PDB file of C-alpha atoms in Angstrom:
ATOM      1  CA  ASP O   2      45.122   5.262 -46.926  1.00  0.00           C
ATOM      2  CA  ASN O   3      43.675   2.001 -45.901  1.00  0.00           C
ATOM      3  CA  PRO O   4      40.585   1.374 -44.757  1.00  0.00           C
ATOM      4  CA  LEU O   5      41.726   1.562 -40.769  1.00  0.00           C
ATOM      5  CA  TRP O   6      42.263   4.869 -41.822  1.00  0.00           C
ATOM      6  CA  GLN O   7      39.370   5.699 -42.878  1.00  0.00           C
ATOM      7  CA  TYR O   8      37.372   4.114 -40.373  1.00  0.00           C
ATOM      8  CA  VAL O   9      39.148   5.847 -37.459  1.00  0.00           C
ATOM      9  CA  LEU O  10      38.684   9.188 -39.162  1.00  0.00           C
ATOM     10  CA  THR O  11      34.836   8.441 -39.581  1.00  0.00           C
ATOM     11  CA  LEU O  12      34.631   7.276 -35.436  1.00  0.00           C
ATOM     12  CA  TRP O  13      36.996  11.213 -34.977  1.00  0.00           C
ATOM     13  CA  ARG O  14      34.500  13.314 -36.407  1.00  0.00           C
ATOM     14  CA  HIS O  15      32.222  12.496 -33.637  1.00  0.00           C
ATOM     15  CA  ASP O  16      32.916  15.241 -31.045  1.00  0.00           C
ATOM     16  CA  GLY O  17      32.079  13.114 -27.646  1.00  0.00           C
ATOM     17  CA  PHE O  18      34.016   9.946 -29.261  1.00  0.00           C
ATOM     18  CA  ALA O  19      37.575  12.351 -30.142  1.00  0.00           C
ATOM     19  CA  TYR O  20      36.486  13.093 -25.868  1.00  0.00           C
ATOM     20  CA  GLN O  21      36.463   9.717 -25.077  1.00  0.00           C
ATOM     21  CA  CYS O  22      39.236   8.800 -26.101  1.00  0.00           C
ATOM     22  CA  LEU O  23      41.483  11.694 -25.171  1.00  0.00           C
ATOM     23  CA  GLU O  24      40.161  11.395 -22.361  1.00  0.00           C
ATOM     24  CA  ALA O  25      41.076   7.521 -21.926  1.00  0.00           C
ATOM     25  CA  GLN O  26      44.951   9.279 -23.439  1.00  0.00           C
ATOM     26  CA  ASN O  27      45.207  11.437 -19.985  1.00  0.00           C
ATOM     27  CA  GLN O  28      44.040   8.400 -18.290  1.00  0.00           C
ATOM     28  CA  GLY O  29      47.755   6.750 -19.816  1.00  0.00           C
ATOM     29  CA  LEU O  30      45.903   4.166 -22.765  1.00  0.00           C
ATOM     30  CA  ALA O  31      46.797   4.119 -26.021  1.00  0.00           C
ATOM     31  CA  VAL O  32      44.479   5.047 -28.792  1.00  0.00           C
ATOM     32  CA  THR O  33      45.413   3.288 -31.367  1.00  0.00           C
ATOM     33  CA  PRO O  34      45.146  -0.382 -29.901  1.00  0.00           C
ATOM     34  CA  LEU O  35      41.600   1.299 -28.825  1.00  0.00           C
ATOM     35  CA  LEU O  36      40.288   2.189 -32.331  1.00  0.00           C
ATOM     36  CA  VAL O  37      41.674  -1.527 -34.115  1.00  0.00           C
ATOM     37  CA  ALA O  38      39.068  -2.793 -31.446  1.00  0.00           C
ATOM     38  CA  LEU O  39      36.238  -1.441 -32.826  1.00  0.00           C
ATOM     39  CA  PHE O  40      36.864  -1.584 -36.403  1.00  0.00           C
ATOM     40  CA  CYS O  41      37.493  -5.591 -35.745  1.00  0.00           C
ATOM     41  CA  ALA O  42      34.260  -5.487 -34.082  1.00  0.00           C
ATOM     42  CA  ALA O  43      32.023  -3.565 -36.319  1.00  0.00           C
ATOM     43  CA  ARG O  44      33.595  -6.230 -39.313  1.00  0.00           C
ATOM     44  CA  ASP O  45      32.615  -9.124 -36.543  1.00  0.00           C
ATOM     45  CA  ARG O  46      35.900  -9.423 -36.030  1.00  0.00           C
ATOM     46  CA  GLN O  47      38.521 -11.032 -32.895  1.00  0.00           C
ATOM     47  CA  ALA O  48      40.653  -8.364 -32.466  1.00  0.00           C
ATOM     48  CA  PRO O  49      44.242  -9.465 -31.899  1.00  0.00           C
ATOM     49  CA  GLN O  50      45.104 -10.568 -28.121  1.00  0.00           C
ATOM     50  CA  THR O  51      48.407  -9.005 -28.100  1.00  0.00           C
ATOM     51  CA  GLU O  52      49.373  -5.510 -29.830  1.00  0.00           C
ATOM     52  CA  PRO O  53      52.555  -6.489 -32.060  1.00  0.00           C
ATOM     53  CA  GLU O  54      55.785  -4.860 -30.072  1.00  0.00           C
ATOM     54  CA  GLY O  55      56.946  -2.700 -32.935  1.00  0.00           C
ATOM     55  CA  ILE O  56      53.562  -0.357 -33.173  1.00  0.00           C
ATOM     56  CA  HIS O  57      54.251  -0.987 -29.345  1.00  0.00           C
ATOM     57  CA  GLN O  58      57.855   1.039 -29.017  1.00  0.00           C
ATOM     58  CA  TRP O  59      57.091   3.041 -32.294  1.00  0.00           C
ATOM     59  CA  ARG O  60      54.672   4.763 -29.979  1.00  0.00           C
ATOM     60  CA  THR O  61      56.937   4.581 -26.452  1.00  0.00           C
ATOM     61  CA  ASP O  62      59.763   6.151 -28.221  1.00  0.00           C
ATOM     62  CA  VAL O  63      58.614   8.669 -31.647  1.00  0.00           C
ATOM     63  CA  THR O  64      54.308   8.622 -30.607  1.00  0.00           C
ATOM     64  CA  ALA O  65      54.660   9.904 -27.132  1.00  0.00           C
ATOM     65  CA  ASP O  66      57.848  12.518 -27.270  1.00  0.00           C
ATOM     66  CA  LEU O  67      55.881  14.115 -30.222  1.00  0.00           C
ATOM     67  CA  ARG O  68      52.712  14.138 -27.563  1.00  0.00           C
ATOM     68  CA  ALA O  69      54.907  15.094 -25.250  1.00  0.00           C
ATOM     69  CA  LEU O  70      56.455  17.619 -26.631  1.00  0.00           C
ATOM     70  CA  ARG O  71      53.572  19.168 -27.754  1.00  0.00           C
ATOM     71  CA  MET O  72      51.823  19.066 -23.956  1.00  0.00           C
ATOM     72  CA  ASN O  73      55.211  21.133 -22.539  1.00  0.00           C
ATOM     73  CA  LEU O  74      54.796  23.832 -25.436  1.00  0.00           C
ATOM     74  CA  PRO O  75      51.614  26.732 -24.064  1.00  0.00           C
ATOM     75  CA  ARG O  76      49.165  26.861 -25.493  1.00  0.00           C
ATOM     76  CA  GLY O  77      47.533  30.237 -26.508  1.00  0.00           C
ATOM     77  CA  ASN O  78      51.517  32.144 -26.609  1.00  0.00           C
ATOM     78  CA  ASP O  79      51.622  33.707 -30.284  1.00  0.00           C
ATOM     79  CA  THR O  80      55.258  32.733 -30.580  1.00  0.00           C
ATOM     80  CA  THR O  81      54.858  28.860 -29.737  1.00  0.00           C
ATOM     81  CA  ALA O  82      52.118  27.791 -31.869  1.00  0.00           C
ATOM     82  CA  PRO O  83      53.240  27.527 -35.033  1.00  0.00           C
ATOM     83  CA  LEU O  84      55.837  25.046 -33.395  1.00  0.00           C
ATOM     84  CA  ARG O  85      53.007  23.723 -30.997  1.00  0.00           C
ATOM     85  CA  ASP O  86      50.677  23.156 -34.603  1.00  0.00           C
ATOM     86  CA  THR O  87      53.352  21.656 -36.798  1.00  0.00           C
ATOM     87  CA  VAL O  88      53.843  18.853 -33.549  1.00  0.00           C
ATOM     88  CA  LYS O  89      50.891  18.666 -33.667  1.00  0.00           C
ATOM     89  CA  GLN O  90      50.388  17.105 -37.112  1.00  0.00           C
ATOM     90  CA  ALA O  91      53.944  15.559 -36.558  1.00  0.00           C
ATOM     91  CA  GLU O  92      51.848  13.743 -33.805  1.00  0.00           C
ATOM     92  CA  LEU O  93      48.801  12.632 -35.155  1.00  0.00           C
ATOM     93  CA  LYS O  94      51.132  11.139 -38.606  1.00  0.00           C
ATOM     94  CA  ALA O  95      53.010   8.691 -35.889  1.00  0.00           C
ATOM     95  CA  GLU O  96      49.942   7.978 -34.687  1.00  0.00           C
ATOM     96  CA  GLN O  97      48.579   7.193 -38.268  1.00  0.00           C
ATOM     97  CA  VAL O  98      51.649   5.356 -38.990  1.00  0.00           C
ATOM     98  CA  GLU O  99      51.111   3.278 -36.168  1.00  0.00           C
ATOM     99  CA  LEU O 100      47.007   2.457 -37.391  1.00  0.00           C
ATOM    100  CA  ALA O 101      48.933   1.649 -40.912  1.00  0.00           C
ATOM    101  CA  TRP O 102      51.039  -1.099 -39.304  1.00  0.00           C
ATOM    102  CA  TRP O 103      47.776  -2.548 -37.582  1.00  0.00           C
ATOM    103  CA  TRP O 104      46.122  -2.442 -40.579  1.00  0.00           C
ATOM    104  CA  GLN O 105      48.959  -4.189 -42.698  1.00  0.00           C
ATOM    105  CA  ARG O 106      48.596  -6.698 -38.947  1.00  0.00           C
ATOM    106  CA  LEU O 107      45.097  -7.226 -39.539  1.00  0.00           C
ATOM    107  CA  VAL O 108      45.686  -8.355 -43.139  1.00  0.00           C
ATOM    108  CA  ASP O 109      48.104 -10.906 -42.926  1.00  0.00           C
ATOM    109  CA  ASP O 110      46.737 -12.053 -38.926  1.00  0.00           C
ATOM    110  CA  GLY O 111      45.213 -15.332 -40.134  1.00  0.00           C
ATOM    111  CA  SER O 112      43.806 -15.856 -36.724  1.00  0.00           C
ATOM    112  CA  VAL O 113      41.615 -12.806 -36.397  1.00  0.00           C
ATOM    113  CA  THR O 114      38.479 -14.828 -36.331  1.00  0.00           C
ATOM    114  CA  GLN O 115      35.109 -14.071 -37.480  1.00  0.00           C
ATOM    115  CA  SER O 116      33.067 -14.457 -33.825  1.00  0.00           C
ATOM    116  CA  GLY O 117      29.644 -15.359 -32.818  1.00  0.00           C
ATOM    117  CA  LEU O 118      29.369 -12.600 -31.023  1.00  0.00           C
ATOM    118  CA  SER O 119      27.080  -9.445 -31.006  1.00  0.00           C
ATOM    119  CA  ARG O 120      29.050  -6.609 -32.463  1.00  0.00           C
ATOM    120  CA  THR O 121      28.702  -4.544 -28.752  1.00  0.00           C
ATOM    121  CA  ALA O 122      29.827  -7.912 -27.149  1.00  0.00           C
ATOM    122  CA  LEU O 123      32.895  -7.982 -29.345  1.00  0.00           C
ATOM    123  CA  ALA O 124      33.253  -4.400 -28.609  1.00  0.00           C
ATOM    124  CA  ARG O 125      33.877  -5.351 -25.429  1.00  0.00           C
ATOM    125  CA  HIS O 126      35.356  -8.195 -25.632  1.00  0.00           C
ATOM    126  CA  ASN O 127      37.751  -6.557 -27.922  1.00  0.00           C
ATOM    127  CA  LEU O 128      38.440  -3.689 -25.565  1.00  0.00           C
ATOM    128  CA  GLY O 129      39.549  -5.671 -22.699  1.00  0.00           C
ATOM    129  CA  SER O 130      41.715  -7.901 -24.444  1.00  0.00           C
ATOM    130  CA  LEU O 131      43.828  -4.959 -26.307  1.00  0.00           C
ATOM    131  CA  LEU O 132      43.342  -2.508 -23.034  1.00  0.00           C
ATOM    132  CA  PRO O 133      43.567  -4.181 -20.172  1.00  0.00           C
ATOM    133  CA  GLY O 134      43.483  -1.934 -18.197  1.00  0.00           C
ATOM    134  CA  LEU O 135      40.964   0.035 -19.598  1.00  0.00           C
ATOM    135  CA  ASP O 136      38.621   0.889 -16.677  1.00  0.00           C
ATOM    136  CA  PRO O 137      34.626  -0.488 -16.690  1.00  0.00           C
ATOM    137  CA  ALA O 138      33.493   3.212 -17.341  1.00  0.00           C
ATOM    138  CA  THR O 139      35.066   4.843 -19.737  1.00  0.00           C
ATOM    139  CA  ALA O 140      34.557   1.594 -21.809  1.00  0.00           C
ATOM    140  CA  ALA O 141      30.814   1.261 -21.349  1.00  0.00           C
ATOM    141  CA  SER O 142      30.732   5.189 -22.177  1.00  0.00           C
ATOM    142  CA  LEU O 143      33.267   4.401 -25.339  1.00  0.00           C
ATOM    143  CA  VAL O 144      31.367   1.229 -26.952  1.00  0.00           C
ATOM    144  CA  GLU O 145      28.125   3.321 -26.339  1.00  0.00           C
ATOM    145  CA  LEU O 146      28.831   6.384 -28.001  1.00  0.00           C
ATOM    146  CA  TRP O 147      30.651   4.077 -30.791  1.00  0.00           C
ATOM    147  CA  GLY O 148      27.056   1.783 -31.022  1.00  0.00           C
ATOM    148  CA  GLU O 149      25.082   4.950 -31.394  1.00  0.00           C
ATOM    149  CA  ILE O 150      28.150   6.299 -34.537  1.00  0.00           C
ATOM    150  CA  LYS O 151      27.484   2.836 -35.834  1.00  0.00           C
ATOM    151  CA  GLU O 152      23.284   3.808 -35.313  1.00  0.00           C
ATOM    152  CA  ALA O 153      23.815   6.976 -37.397  1.00  0.00           C
ATOM    153  CA  ASN O 154      25.939   5.727 -40.017  1.00  0.00           C
ATOM    154  CA  GLY O 155      23.342   3.199 -40.696  1.00  0.00           C
ATOM    155  CA  GLU O 156      25.610   0.474 -39.439  1.00  0.00           C
ATOM    156  CA  PRO O 157      24.131  -2.715 -38.040  1.00  0.00           C
ATOM    157  CA  SER O 158      24.399  -3.377 -34.708  1.00  0.00           C
TER     158      SER O 158
END
């Protein structure tokens, strides 16, 4: 448990945001760097320019395999439902490990600096840096939803 994880839980409570993240994931993009980009922007910070190799490898070797297994298990099947739920929980835990490692990287990384950009502009910049494959329409939707969530929570823009 760390501030990044708590921030992610706050964002994820908003259905529209979760939906947008899952849509990005369905496009083959990693959600954890997306969440890190927005977390950094909310704190007036520029996100690291690249994802650490160890985190990328974990997602490839563990998180993605769990997701693939879950997606291959039939939905709405009483026989496989308990297994599907267990795999889904394991996938969530694997993502939590990714975010814990990201948090440690952010704590240790002196290159993550203050930025003179607005938080909205910084969010766009961070998303572009960490997720160069993110299509502009999805990025714009995410930033807009993120701004609405921040406003609803009384956070500055």
